[in-house]
Amino acid sequence: MDTGDAKQGRINPKLWEAPEMRDALASRNISEVYRQLRKHGVSQRQIAAMTGQSQSEVSEILKGRQVMAYDVLSRISAGLGIPRGYMGLAYDEATEIQVVGAADEQQAEEDESVKRRKFLAHAAQVTMGAAVFGPASDAWAASPARTPAPGRIGMTDVRQVEAATRALRALDYQYGGGFCRDAVVAQLSWGQQMLQASGTELVKSRLYVALADLHSLAGWTSFDIGLIDSARGHFANALDLAKQGENHPLVANILYRMGRVYLHQEAPNDALKLFQLGQIAAQESGSELAVAVLCANEAWAYAMMGNAEQAIKLLGRTRDEFARADLANAESWVRFFNETDVYAMVGTVHTALAQQADTAHTKYAIPALTRAIGDYGDDMARSRTFNLSMLATNHMIDGDIDHGAKVGGKALDAAEGLKSARIEQRMRPLKEEAARRSNNSDARELVERMTTFFA
């Protein structure tokens, strides 16, 4: 590049168009962005001057330090002259109002059970073959705020959306939806506009699927911080896009995730209906792994309704389908369901049954949850926290109060760094079991600590 531009506080705009640079920007790999700049003759001092960072900070980033804070990413984008959309930063006040607040404000007065029935009807229409991108889809959310977008797109543009989605999903798993939802919505605000761009049929089909997955992630992160109406809107749009892209495994995955929202709301009947619709899409896809995911969650819904026979039957089918699954070639959005998650779901279902006054199920829940917890790494911190809470609950039910309180304390420790509104609800059974045993000092101390933590 022309180093004279950098000395004058400018970067040649053509540099941002290089494939390796676009990939780095899409995944917000600032270390690689800076390395690419250095290759083109931009010094650390020049990068520091343009971004408002110290040279030592630039040096640390070049050595691999991650940059995740939205305001820092925005400052880097503005200082270096990077098109904001390339980093998924096309996020302004109008977009924020639209994606964060509008759906919640418009539907705030509507009864939740009515909203669930409306979404179920929409899901049934999409799953059973209704047309998409019609008036029904428009009803879920207004058009996103406009920022400049390409007039024509290629596969590289779609891959950038996919790369950003992977990176943001990893952040959600590790830190919770509150840590990355704004970035997901910003990326979606940019990516959604590509629907208006020209491109080959193959590119457009893959774009539908990529944006469906991104909408699904927006729905999941919205759910994780308690924005149920926004989650519902994103999942509805995700369904339409996945159907348009003719991707049955993704349709199944979206329905599974929305079903989980309803389990969280303690509406297992409504959740089960979504899981059953998802099962249709999963079977059409031919993906045993997708079928296994839906079976496991159907089992959870039945367990919450106290139907132990159906729950256990579906757990057995979960294991069978998982054993037949082609894990190496599974779609990215279902690949999360590995052997660890099978154990976690077995523990979850037996925990739900144990809470229905059938305490014999703790003997199945405890070893399954213990196995899952041991296998979860730091990249799955939220799941590990949820499983620790369930394990502690089972020990309490089983009469091992001291150990239950100890494991409950570990669950709270694990929850410290998470930004997830679901934690309190998922830990409520543990708090209730500990409160019933308040004559025990360890149980009493755990209740006090939980009360303080969630205050």
One Martini backbone bead per residue (centre of mass of N, CA, C, O) as a GRO file, in nm:
protein
  455
    1MET     BB    1   0.103   0.031   0.005
    2ASP     BB    2   0.062   0.367   0.078
    3THR     BB    3   0.245   0.504   0.330
    4GLY     BB    4   0.153   0.798   0.305
    5ASP     BB    5  -0.132   0.758   0.405
    6ALA     BB    6  -0.066   0.663   0.694
    7LYS     BB    7   0.092   0.923   0.776
    8GLN     BB    8  -0.196   1.086   0.721
    9GLY     BB    9  -0.433   0.894   0.840
   10ARG     BB   10  -0.447   0.666   0.602
   11ILE     BB   11  -0.623   0.406   0.432
   12ASN     BB   12  -0.643   0.204   0.185
   13PRO     BB   13  -0.951   0.086   0.089
   14LYS     BB   14  -0.855  -0.176  -0.066
   15LEU     BB   15  -0.758  -0.341   0.182
   16TRP     BB   16  -1.055  -0.426   0.286
   17GLU     BB   17  -1.104  -0.627   0.020
   18ALA     BB   18  -0.940  -0.842   0.108
   19PRO     BB   19  -1.005  -1.161   0.195
   20GLU     BB   20  -0.833  -1.176   0.462
   21MET     BB   21  -0.955  -0.914   0.578
   22ARG     BB   22  -1.256  -0.982   0.569
   23ASP     BB   23  -1.238  -1.225   0.757
   24ALA     BB   24  -1.123  -1.073   1.003
   25LEU     BB   25  -1.357  -0.869   1.029
   26ALA     BB   26  -1.599  -1.065   1.058
   27SER     BB   27  -1.449  -1.201   1.329
   28ARG     BB   28  -1.290  -0.981   1.491
   29ASN     BB   29  -0.969  -1.007   1.417
   30ILE     BB   30  -0.751  -0.776   1.519
   31SER     BB   31  -0.481  -0.911   1.502
   32GLU     BB   32  -0.497  -0.967   1.194
   33VAL     BB   33  -0.544  -0.681   1.101
   34TYR     BB   34  -0.272  -0.571   1.208
   35ARG     BB   35  -0.094  -0.766   1.048
   36GLN     BB   36  -0.183  -0.671   0.770
   37LEU     BB   37  -0.087  -0.381   0.806
   38ARG     BB   38   0.211  -0.445   0.849
   39LYS     BB   39   0.253  -0.579   0.566
   40HIS     BB   40   0.163  -0.275   0.443
   41GLY     BB   41   0.344  -0.058   0.626
   42VAL     BB   42   0.207  -0.031   0.906
   43SER     BB   43   0.263   0.095   1.199
   44GLN     BB   44   0.217   0.093   1.531
   45ARG     BB   45   0.208   0.397   1.562
   46GLN     BB   46  -0.012   0.447   1.348
   47ILE     BB   47  -0.231   0.275   1.474
   48ALA     BB   48  -0.241   0.426   1.742
   49ALA     BB   49  -0.314   0.707   1.628
   50MET     BB   50  -0.584   0.619   1.481
   51THR     BB   51  -0.720   0.459   1.751
   52GLY     BB   52  -0.617   0.566   2.044
   53GLN     BB   53  -0.381   0.388   2.119
   54SER     BB   54  -0.140   0.230   2.255
   55GLN     BB   55   0.145   0.068   2.171
   56SER     BB   56   0.112  -0.161   2.380
   57GLU     BB   57  -0.172  -0.242   2.291
   58VAL     BB   58  -0.103  -0.314   2.002
   59SER     BB   59   0.106  -0.529   2.075
   60GLU     BB   60  -0.090  -0.721   2.224
   61ILE     BB   61  -0.276  -0.771   1.982
   62LEU     BB   62  -0.054  -0.889   1.795
   63LYS     BB   63  -0.015  -1.135   2.014
   64GLY     BB   64  -0.360  -1.201   2.068
   65ARG     BB   65  -0.540  -1.004   2.183
   66GLN     BB   66  -0.862  -0.952   2.249
   67VAL     BB   67  -1.145  -0.780   2.094
   68MET     BB   68  -1.487  -0.698   2.230
   69ALA     BB   69  -1.555  -0.419   2.271
   70TYR     BB   70  -1.765  -0.211   2.114
   71ASP     BB   71  -1.623   0.069   2.148
   72VAL     BB   72  -1.345  -0.025   2.043
   73LEU     BB   73  -1.432  -0.125   1.767
   74SER     BB   74  -1.547   0.149   1.676
   75ARG     BB   75  -1.278   0.309   1.701
   76ILE     BB   76  -1.120   0.140   1.500
   77SER     BB   77  -1.303   0.179   1.258
   78ALA     BB   78  -1.289   0.490   1.248
   79GLY     BB   79  -0.974   0.533   1.247
   80LEU     BB   80  -0.921   0.334   0.982
   81GLY     BB   81  -1.177   0.324   0.781
   82ILE     BB   82  -1.384   0.104   0.836
   83PRO     BB   83  -1.644  -0.051   0.738
   84ARG     BB   84  -1.882  -0.126   0.962
   85GLY     BB   85  -2.014  -0.378   0.825
   86TYR     BB   86  -1.753  -0.563   0.823
   87MET     BB   87  -1.798  -0.575   1.165
   88GLY     BB   88  -2.097  -0.543   1.259
   89LEU     BB   89  -2.148  -0.197   1.321
   90ALA     BB   90  -2.447  -0.136   1.210
   91TYR     BB   91  -2.529   0.062   1.487
   92ASP     BB   92  -2.807   0.245   1.575
   93GLU     BB   93  -3.072   0.395   1.711
   94ALA     BB   94  -3.280   0.281   1.514
   95THR     BB   95  -3.197  -0.013   1.542
   96GLU     BB   96  -3.233  -0.043   1.846
   97ILE     BB   97  -3.533   0.011   1.854
   98GLN     BB   98  -3.617  -0.216   1.663
   99VAL     BB   99  -3.464  -0.478   1.802
  100VAL     BB  100  -3.520  -0.424   2.116
  101GLY     BB  101  -3.813  -0.263   2.159
  102ALA     BB  102  -4.052  -0.289   1.959
  103ALA     BB  103  -4.169  -0.571   2.009
  104ASP     BB  104  -4.218  -0.533   2.312
  105GLU     BB  105  -4.405  -0.282   2.296
  106GLN     BB  106  -4.624  -0.394   2.096
  107GLN     BB  107  -4.667  -0.678   2.293
  108ALA     BB  108  -4.708  -0.620   2.604
  109GLU     BB  109  -5.039  -0.656   2.619
  110GLU     BB  110  -5.008  -0.941   2.536
  111ASP     BB  111  -5.075  -1.246   2.592
  112GLU     BB  112  -4.862  -1.508   2.618
  113SER     BB  113  -5.046  -1.740   2.514
  114VAL     BB  114  -5.111  -1.599   2.245
  115LYS     BB  115  -4.822  -1.581   2.139
  116ARG     BB  116  -4.769  -1.884   2.135
  117ARG     BB  117  -4.994  -1.955   1.931
  118LYS     BB  118  -4.893  -1.778   1.700
  119PHE     BB  119  -4.620  -1.913   1.666
  120LEU     BB  120  -4.722  -2.200   1.620
  121ALA     BB  121  -4.876  -2.132   1.361
  122HIS     BB  122  -4.631  -2.032   1.206
  123ALA     BB  123  -4.461  -2.290   1.232
  124ALA     BB  124  -4.662  -2.477   1.092
  125GLN     BB  125  -4.665  -2.335   0.819
  126VAL     BB  126  -4.364  -2.363   0.756
  127THR     BB  127  -4.327  -2.675   0.802
  128MET     BB  128  -4.586  -2.751   0.601
  129GLY     BB  129  -4.542  -2.528   0.340
  130ALA     BB  130  -4.549  -2.236   0.349
  131ALA     BB  131  -4.521  -1.936   0.255
  132VAL     BB  132  -4.271  -1.689   0.226
  133PHE     BB  133  -4.232  -1.345   0.264
  134GLY     BB  134  -4.490  -1.245   0.378
  135PRO     BB  135  -4.712  -1.094   0.589
  136ALA     BB  136  -4.641  -1.272   0.835
  137SER     BB  137  -4.346  -1.177   0.860
  138ASP     BB  138  -4.394  -0.866   0.887
  139ALA     BB  139  -4.535  -0.885   1.178
  140TRP     BB  140  -4.269  -0.922   1.357
  141ALA     BB  141  -4.098  -0.697   1.189
  142ALA     BB  142  -3.933  -0.443   1.093
  143SER     BB  143  -3.733  -0.283   0.903
  144PRO     BB  144  -3.421  -0.226   0.889
  145ALA     BB  145  -3.182  -0.025   0.912
  146ARG     BB  146  -2.998   0.173   0.694
  147THR     BB  147  -2.702   0.072   0.523
  148PRO     BB  148  -2.451   0.027   0.342
  149ALA     BB  149  -2.455  -0.207   0.063
  150PRO     BB  150  -2.419  -0.435  -0.150
  151GLY     BB  151  -2.531  -0.487  -0.482
  152ARG     BB  152  -2.332  -0.739  -0.491
  153ILE     BB  153  -2.297  -1.089  -0.426
  154GLY     BB  154  -2.092  -1.338  -0.280
  155MET     BB  155  -1.955  -1.598  -0.113
  156THR     BB  156  -1.778  -1.421   0.069
  157ASP     BB  157  -2.007  -1.268   0.209
  158VAL     BB  158  -2.138  -1.518   0.336
  159ARG     BB  159  -1.890  -1.620   0.494
  160GLN     BB  160  -1.882  -1.375   0.683
  161VAL     BB  161  -2.146  -1.432   0.826
  162GLU     BB  162  -2.067  -1.713   0.927
  163ALA     BB  163  -1.816  -1.628   1.090
  164ALA     BB  164  -1.957  -1.434   1.281
  165THR     BB  165  -2.155  -1.638   1.402
  166ARG     BB  166  -1.948  -1.828   1.526
  167ALA     BB  167  -1.810  -1.620   1.711
  168LEU     BB  168  -2.070  -1.530   1.866
  169ARG     BB  169  -2.156  -1.807   1.972
  170ALA     BB  170  -1.908  -1.855   2.147
  171LEU     BB  171  -1.967  -1.618   2.338
  172ASP     BB  172  -2.239  -1.717   2.439
  173TYR     BB  173  -2.145  -1.985   2.569
  174GLN     BB  174  -1.929  -1.847   2.765
  175TYR     BB  175  -2.098  -1.552   2.864
  176GLY     BB  176  -2.355  -1.483   2.721
  177GLY     BB  177  -2.593  -1.281   2.572
  178GLY     BB  178  -2.508  -1.003   2.709
  179PHE     BB  179  -2.219  -0.993   2.563
  180CYS     BB  180  -2.339  -1.020   2.227
  181ARG     BB  181  -2.611  -0.909   2.115
  182ASP     BB  182  -2.537  -0.638   1.984
  183ALA     BB  183  -2.352  -0.770   1.772
  184VAL     BB  184  -2.563  -0.947   1.639
  185VAL     BB  185  -2.755  -0.717   1.553
  186ALA     BB  186  -2.550  -0.564   1.385
  187GLN     BB  187  -2.495  -0.790   1.182
  188LEU     BB  188  -2.793  -0.816   1.092
  189SER     BB  189  -2.835  -0.531   0.984
  190TRP     BB  190  -2.638  -0.584   0.752
  191GLY     BB  191  -2.716  -0.868   0.630
  192GLN     BB  192  -3.018  -0.818   0.551
  193GLN     BB  193  -2.952  -0.633   0.297
  194MET     BB  194  -2.857  -0.863   0.102
  195LEU     BB  195  -3.142  -0.943  -0.004
  196GLN     BB  196  -3.125  -0.690  -0.221
  197ALA     BB  197  -2.912  -0.822  -0.366
  198SER     BB  198  -2.723  -0.947  -0.607
  199GLY     BB  199  -2.713  -1.296  -0.730
  200THR     BB  200  -2.682  -1.604  -0.726
  201GLU     BB  201  -2.869  -1.869  -0.645
  202LEU     BB  202  -2.662  -2.001  -0.458
  203VAL     BB  203  -2.596  -1.752  -0.287
  204LYS     BB  204  -2.887  -1.688  -0.189
  205SER     BB  205  -2.940  -1.958  -0.048
  206ARG     BB  206  -2.702  -1.931   0.155
  207LEU     BB  207  -2.800  -1.664   0.276
  208TYR     BB  208  -3.058  -1.757   0.404
  209VAL     BB  209  -2.916  -1.951   0.601
  210ALA     BB  210  -2.723  -1.751   0.739
  211LEU     BB  211  -2.952  -1.558   0.842
  212ALA     BB  212  -3.108  -1.766   1.000
  213ASP     BB  213  -2.880  -1.826   1.201
  214LEU     BB  214  -2.856  -1.532   1.301
  215HIS     BB  215  -3.145  -1.505   1.402
  216SER     BB  216  -3.126  -1.738   1.601
  217LEU     BB  217  -2.906  -1.606   1.773
  218ALA     BB  218  -3.073  -1.355   1.842
  219GLY     BB  219  -3.293  -1.515   1.986
  220TRP     BB  220  -3.112  -1.653   2.203
  221THR     BB  221  -2.989  -1.393   2.329
  222SER     BB  222  -3.257  -1.266   2.402
  223PHE     BB  223  -3.352  -1.491   2.589
  224ASP     BB  224  -3.101  -1.479   2.786
  225ILE     BB  225  -3.206  -1.160   2.868
  226GLY     BB  226  -3.547  -1.158   2.852
  227LEU     BB  227  -3.636  -1.111   2.532
  228ILE     BB  228  -3.900  -1.269   2.419
  229ASP     BB  229  -4.022  -1.109   2.180
  230SER     BB  230  -3.761  -1.080   2.021
  231ALA     BB  231  -3.710  -1.380   1.996
  232ARG     BB  232  -3.964  -1.451   1.839
  233GLY     BB  233  -3.905  -1.273   1.592
  234HIS     BB  234  -3.637  -1.405   1.508
  235PHE     BB  235  -3.743  -1.698   1.480
  236ALA     BB  236  -3.948  -1.638   1.260
  237ASN     BB  237  -3.741  -1.537   1.050
  238ALA     BB  238  -3.568  -1.790   1.053
  239LEU     BB  239  -3.777  -1.983   0.942
  240ASP     BB  240  -3.823  -1.848   0.668
  241LEU     BB  241  -3.526  -1.863   0.568
  242ALA     BB  242  -3.483  -2.169   0.597
  243LYS     BB  243  -3.708  -2.244   0.403
  244GLN     BB  244  -3.598  -2.089   0.157
  245GLY     BB  245  -3.320  -2.268   0.185
  246GLU     BB  246  -3.397  -2.569   0.236
  247ASN     BB  247  -3.334  -2.621   0.568
  248HIS     BB  248  -3.423  -2.861   0.787
  249PRO     BB  249  -3.220  -2.861   1.025
  250LEU     BB  250  -3.268  -2.559   1.095
  251VAL     BB  251  -3.564  -2.571   1.153
  252ALA     BB  252  -3.534  -2.767   1.389
  253ASN     BB  253  -3.348  -2.584   1.561
  254ILE     BB  254  -3.541  -2.344   1.595
  255LEU     BB  255  -3.771  -2.504   1.733
  256TYR     BB  256  -3.605  -2.596   1.971
  257ARG     BB  257  -3.539  -2.311   2.084
  258MET     BB  258  -3.832  -2.215   2.125
  259GLY     BB  259  -3.906  -2.446   2.314
  260ARG     BB  260  -3.708  -2.356   2.538
  261VAL     BB  261  -3.856  -2.102   2.609
  262TYR     BB  262  -4.114  -2.255   2.716
  263LEU     BB  263  -3.976  -2.409   2.937
  264HIS     BB  264  -3.885  -2.158   3.091
  265GLN     BB  265  -4.209  -2.080   3.120
  266GLU     BB  266  -4.362  -2.339   3.199
  267ALA     BB  267  -4.467  -2.464   2.887
  268PRO     BB  268  -4.463  -2.781   2.787
  269ASN     BB  269  -4.691  -2.808   2.579
  270ASP     BB  270  -4.586  -2.594   2.378
  271ALA     BB  271  -4.304  -2.711   2.346
  272LEU     BB  272  -4.383  -2.989   2.234
  273LYS     BB  273  -4.506  -2.887   1.968
  274LEU     BB  274  -4.240  -2.775   1.857
  275PHE     BB  275  -4.076  -3.035   1.872
  276GLN     BB  276  -4.263  -3.195   1.679
  277LEU     BB  277  -4.217  -3.014   1.437
  278GLY     BB  278  -3.909  -3.048   1.438
  279GLN     BB  279  -3.918  -3.355   1.383
  280ILE     BB  280  -4.012  -3.337   1.096
  281ALA     BB  281  -3.764  -3.182   0.987
  282ALA     BB  282  -3.549  -3.382   1.085
  283GLN     BB  283  -3.649  -3.628   0.918
  284GLU     BB  284  -3.629  -3.488   0.639
  285SER     BB  285  -3.309  -3.445   0.663
  286GLY     BB  286  -3.161  -3.718   0.783
  287SER     BB  287  -3.075  -3.627   1.081
  288GLU     BB  288  -2.993  -3.787   1.364
  289LEU     BB  289  -2.901  -3.549   1.539
  290ALA     BB  290  -3.160  -3.380   1.519
  291VAL     BB  291  -3.343  -3.598   1.636
  292ALA     BB  292  -3.201  -3.620   1.911
  293VAL     BB  293  -3.256  -3.334   2.009
  294LEU     BB  294  -3.567  -3.356   2.003
  295CYS     BB  295  -3.600  -3.600   2.189
  296ALA     BB  296  -3.469  -3.477   2.442
  297ASN     BB  297  -3.679  -3.237   2.464
  298GLU     BB  298  -3.932  -3.406   2.482
  299ALA     BB  299  -3.851  -3.543   2.742
  300TRP     BB  300  -3.851  -3.286   2.914
  301ALA     BB  301  -4.147  -3.213   2.877
  302TYR     BB  302  -4.263  -3.475   2.997
  303ALA     BB  303  -4.126  -3.445   3.273
  304MET     BB  304  -4.272  -3.176   3.350
  305MET     BB  305  -4.558  -3.344   3.325
  306GLY     BB  306  -4.499  -3.645   3.461
  307ASN     BB  307  -4.408  -3.838   3.206
  308ALA     BB  308  -4.200  -4.095   3.244
  309GLU     BB  309  -4.241  -4.295   3.014
  310GLN     BB  310  -4.189  -4.099   2.774
  311ALA     BB  311  -3.919  -3.986   2.867
  312ILE     BB  312  -3.757  -4.254   2.867
  313LYS     BB  313  -3.814  -4.335   2.576
  314LEU     BB  314  -3.676  -4.079   2.448
  315LEU     BB  315  -3.396  -4.126   2.565
  316GLY     BB  316  -3.345  -4.387   2.413
  317ARG     BB  317  -3.369  -4.256   2.131
  318THR     BB  318  -3.142  -4.057   2.162
  319ARG     BB  319  -2.915  -4.265   2.179
  320ASP     BB  320  -2.968  -4.407   1.910
  321GLU     BB  321  -2.940  -4.161   1.719
  322PHE     BB  322  -2.656  -4.078   1.813
  323ALA     BB  323  -2.511  -4.348   1.734
  324ARG     BB  324  -2.590  -4.292   1.413
  325ALA     BB  325  -2.446  -4.038   1.383
  326ASP     BB  326  -2.279  -3.795   1.170
  327LEU     BB  327  -2.062  -3.591   1.318
  328ALA     BB  328  -1.855  -3.493   1.098
  329ASN     BB  329  -2.120  -3.398   0.892
  330ALA     BB  330  -2.258  -3.199   1.052
  331GLU     BB  331  -2.423  -2.941   1.112
  332SER     BB  332  -2.331  -2.663   1.282
  333TRP     BB  333  -2.615  -2.618   1.454
  334VAL     BB  334  -2.586  -2.942   1.572
  335ARG     BB  335  -2.285  -3.001   1.680
  336PHE     BB  336  -2.319  -2.938   1.988
  337PHE     BB  337  -2.439  -3.235   2.004
  338ASN     BB  338  -2.286  -3.426   2.221
  339GLU     BB  339  -2.205  -3.646   2.461
  340THR     BB  340  -2.230  -3.437   2.686
  341ASP     BB  341  -2.526  -3.353   2.615
  342VAL     BB  342  -2.653  -3.623   2.665
  343TYR     BB  343  -2.590  -3.634   2.966
  344ALA     BB  344  -2.729  -3.369   3.038
  345MET     BB  345  -3.017  -3.459   2.946
  346VAL     BB  346  -3.045  -3.696   3.130
  347GLY     BB  347  -3.015  -3.528   3.390
  348THR     BB  348  -3.249  -3.330   3.335
  349VAL     BB  349  -3.485  -3.532   3.319
  350HIS     BB  350  -3.438  -3.664   3.602
  351THR     BB  351  -3.469  -3.403   3.758
  352ALA     BB  352  -3.762  -3.342   3.679
  353LEU     BB  353  -3.869  -3.609   3.804
  354ALA     BB  354  -3.763  -3.563   4.094
  355GLN     BB  355  -3.945  -3.296   4.129
  356GLN     BB  356  -4.211  -3.501   4.108
  357ALA     BB  357  -4.149  -3.695   4.372
  358ASP     BB  358  -3.926  -3.892   4.220
  359THR     BB  359  -3.636  -3.968   4.383
  360ALA     BB  360  -3.510  -4.210   4.216
  361HIS     BB  361  -3.380  -4.023   3.983
  362THR     BB  362  -3.106  -3.937   4.116
  363LYS     BB  363  -2.937  -4.198   4.034
  364TYR     BB  364  -2.928  -4.083   3.729
  365ALA     BB  365  -2.855  -3.781   3.743
  366ILE     BB  366  -2.581  -3.761   3.891
  367PRO     BB  367  -2.386  -3.914   3.692
  368ALA     BB  368  -2.459  -3.750   3.437
  369LEU     BB  369  -2.382  -3.465   3.542
  370THR     BB  370  -2.093  -3.528   3.627
  371ARG     BB  371  -1.995  -3.597   3.344
  372ALA     BB  372  -2.061  -3.329   3.206
  373ILE     BB  373  -1.899  -3.136   3.387
  374GLY     BB  374  -1.618  -3.273   3.328
  375ASP     BB  375  -1.642  -3.199   3.002
  376TYR     BB  376  -1.667  -2.910   3.040
  377GLY     BB  377  -1.556  -2.617   2.931
  378ASP     BB  378  -1.500  -2.278   2.916
  379ASP     BB  379  -1.682  -2.260   2.644
  380MET     BB  380  -1.931  -2.387   2.855
  381ALA     BB  381  -2.017  -2.219   3.114
  382ARG     BB  382  -2.326  -2.216   3.122
  383SER     BB  383  -2.382  -2.521   3.117
  384ARG     BB  384  -2.217  -2.584   3.370
  385THR     BB  385  -2.390  -2.418   3.564
  386PHE     BB  386  -2.658  -2.564   3.524
  387ASN     BB  387  -2.549  -2.849   3.610
  388LEU     BB  388  -2.460  -2.776   3.895
  389SER     BB  389  -2.740  -2.700   3.996
  390MET     BB  390  -2.872  -2.979   3.947
  391LEU     BB  391  -2.681  -3.145   4.119
  392ALA     BB  392  -2.743  -3.002   4.385
  393THR     BB  393  -3.044  -3.070   4.388
  394ASN     BB  394  -3.011  -3.380   4.402
  395HIS     BB  395  -2.857  -3.387   4.670
  396MET     BB  396  -3.084  -3.264   4.832
  397ILE     BB  397  -3.302  -3.477   4.769
  398ASP     BB  398  -3.102  -3.717   4.874
  399GLY     BB  399  -2.974  -3.580   5.162
  400ASP     BB  400  -2.697  -3.431   5.064
  401ILE     BB  401  -2.653  -3.132   5.184
  402ASP     BB  402  -2.356  -3.053   5.202
  403HIS     BB  403  -2.286  -3.122   4.908
  404GLY     BB  404  -2.502  -2.950   4.776
  405ALA     BB  405  -2.388  -2.680   4.884
  406LYS     BB  406  -2.112  -2.702   4.751
  407VAL     BB  407  -2.213  -2.718   4.456
  408GLY     BB  408  -2.377  -2.457   4.468
  409GLY     BB  409  -2.128  -2.276   4.507
  410LYS     BB  410  -2.003  -2.346   4.229
  411ALA     BB  411  -2.233  -2.232   4.061
  412LEU     BB  412  -2.197  -1.939   4.155
  413ASP     BB  413  -1.907  -1.907   4.065
  414ALA     BB  414  -1.970  -1.966   3.759
  415ALA     BB  415  -2.183  -1.715   3.735
  416GLU     BB  416  -2.016  -1.450   3.763
  417GLY     BB  417  -1.932  -1.414   3.431
  418LEU     BB  418  -2.232  -1.402   3.351
  419LYS     BB  419  -2.483  -1.292   3.088
  420SER     BB  420  -2.773  -1.429   3.234
  421ALA     BB  421  -3.119  -1.448   3.303
  422ARG     BB  422  -3.146  -1.772   3.348
  423ILE     BB  423  -3.006  -1.844   3.614
  424GLU     BB  424  -3.221  -1.794   3.829
  425GLN     BB  425  -3.431  -1.996   3.721
  426ARG     BB  426  -3.235  -2.251   3.722
  427MET     BB  427  -3.184  -2.205   4.052
  428ARG     BB  428  -3.456  -2.223   4.204
  429PRO     BB  429  -3.472  -2.524   4.293
  430LEU     BB  430  -3.228  -2.507   4.480
  431LYS     BB  431  -3.336  -2.291   4.670
  432GLU     BB  432  -3.588  -2.451   4.760
  433GLU     BB  433  -3.442  -2.699   4.875
  434ALA     BB  434  -3.268  -2.542   5.078
  435ALA     BB  435  -3.504  -2.402   5.234
  436ARG     BB  436  -3.625  -2.678   5.341
  437ARG     BB  437  -3.314  -2.700   5.493
  438SER     BB  438  -3.260  -2.456   5.714
  439ASN     BB  439  -3.147  -2.629   5.962
  440ASN     BB  440  -2.907  -2.618   5.779
  441SER     BB  441  -2.631  -2.425   5.756
  442ASP     BB  442  -2.548  -2.469   5.458
  443ALA     BB  443  -2.824  -2.416   5.333
  444ARG     BB  444  -2.865  -2.135   5.454
  445GLU     BB  445  -2.612  -2.006   5.328
  446LEU     BB  446  -2.695  -2.054   5.033
  447VAL     BB  447  -2.952  -1.883   5.034
  448GLU     BB  448  -2.813  -1.619   5.110
  449ARG     BB  449  -2.622  -1.609   4.868
  450MET     BB  450  -2.842  -1.614   4.645
  451THR     BB  451  -2.991  -1.361   4.731
  452THR     BB  452  -2.750  -1.172   4.691
  453PHE     BB  453  -2.676  -1.239   4.396
  454PHE     BB  454  -2.982  -1.165   4.275
  455ALA     BB  455  -3.000  -0.862   4.386
   0.00000   0.00000   0.00000
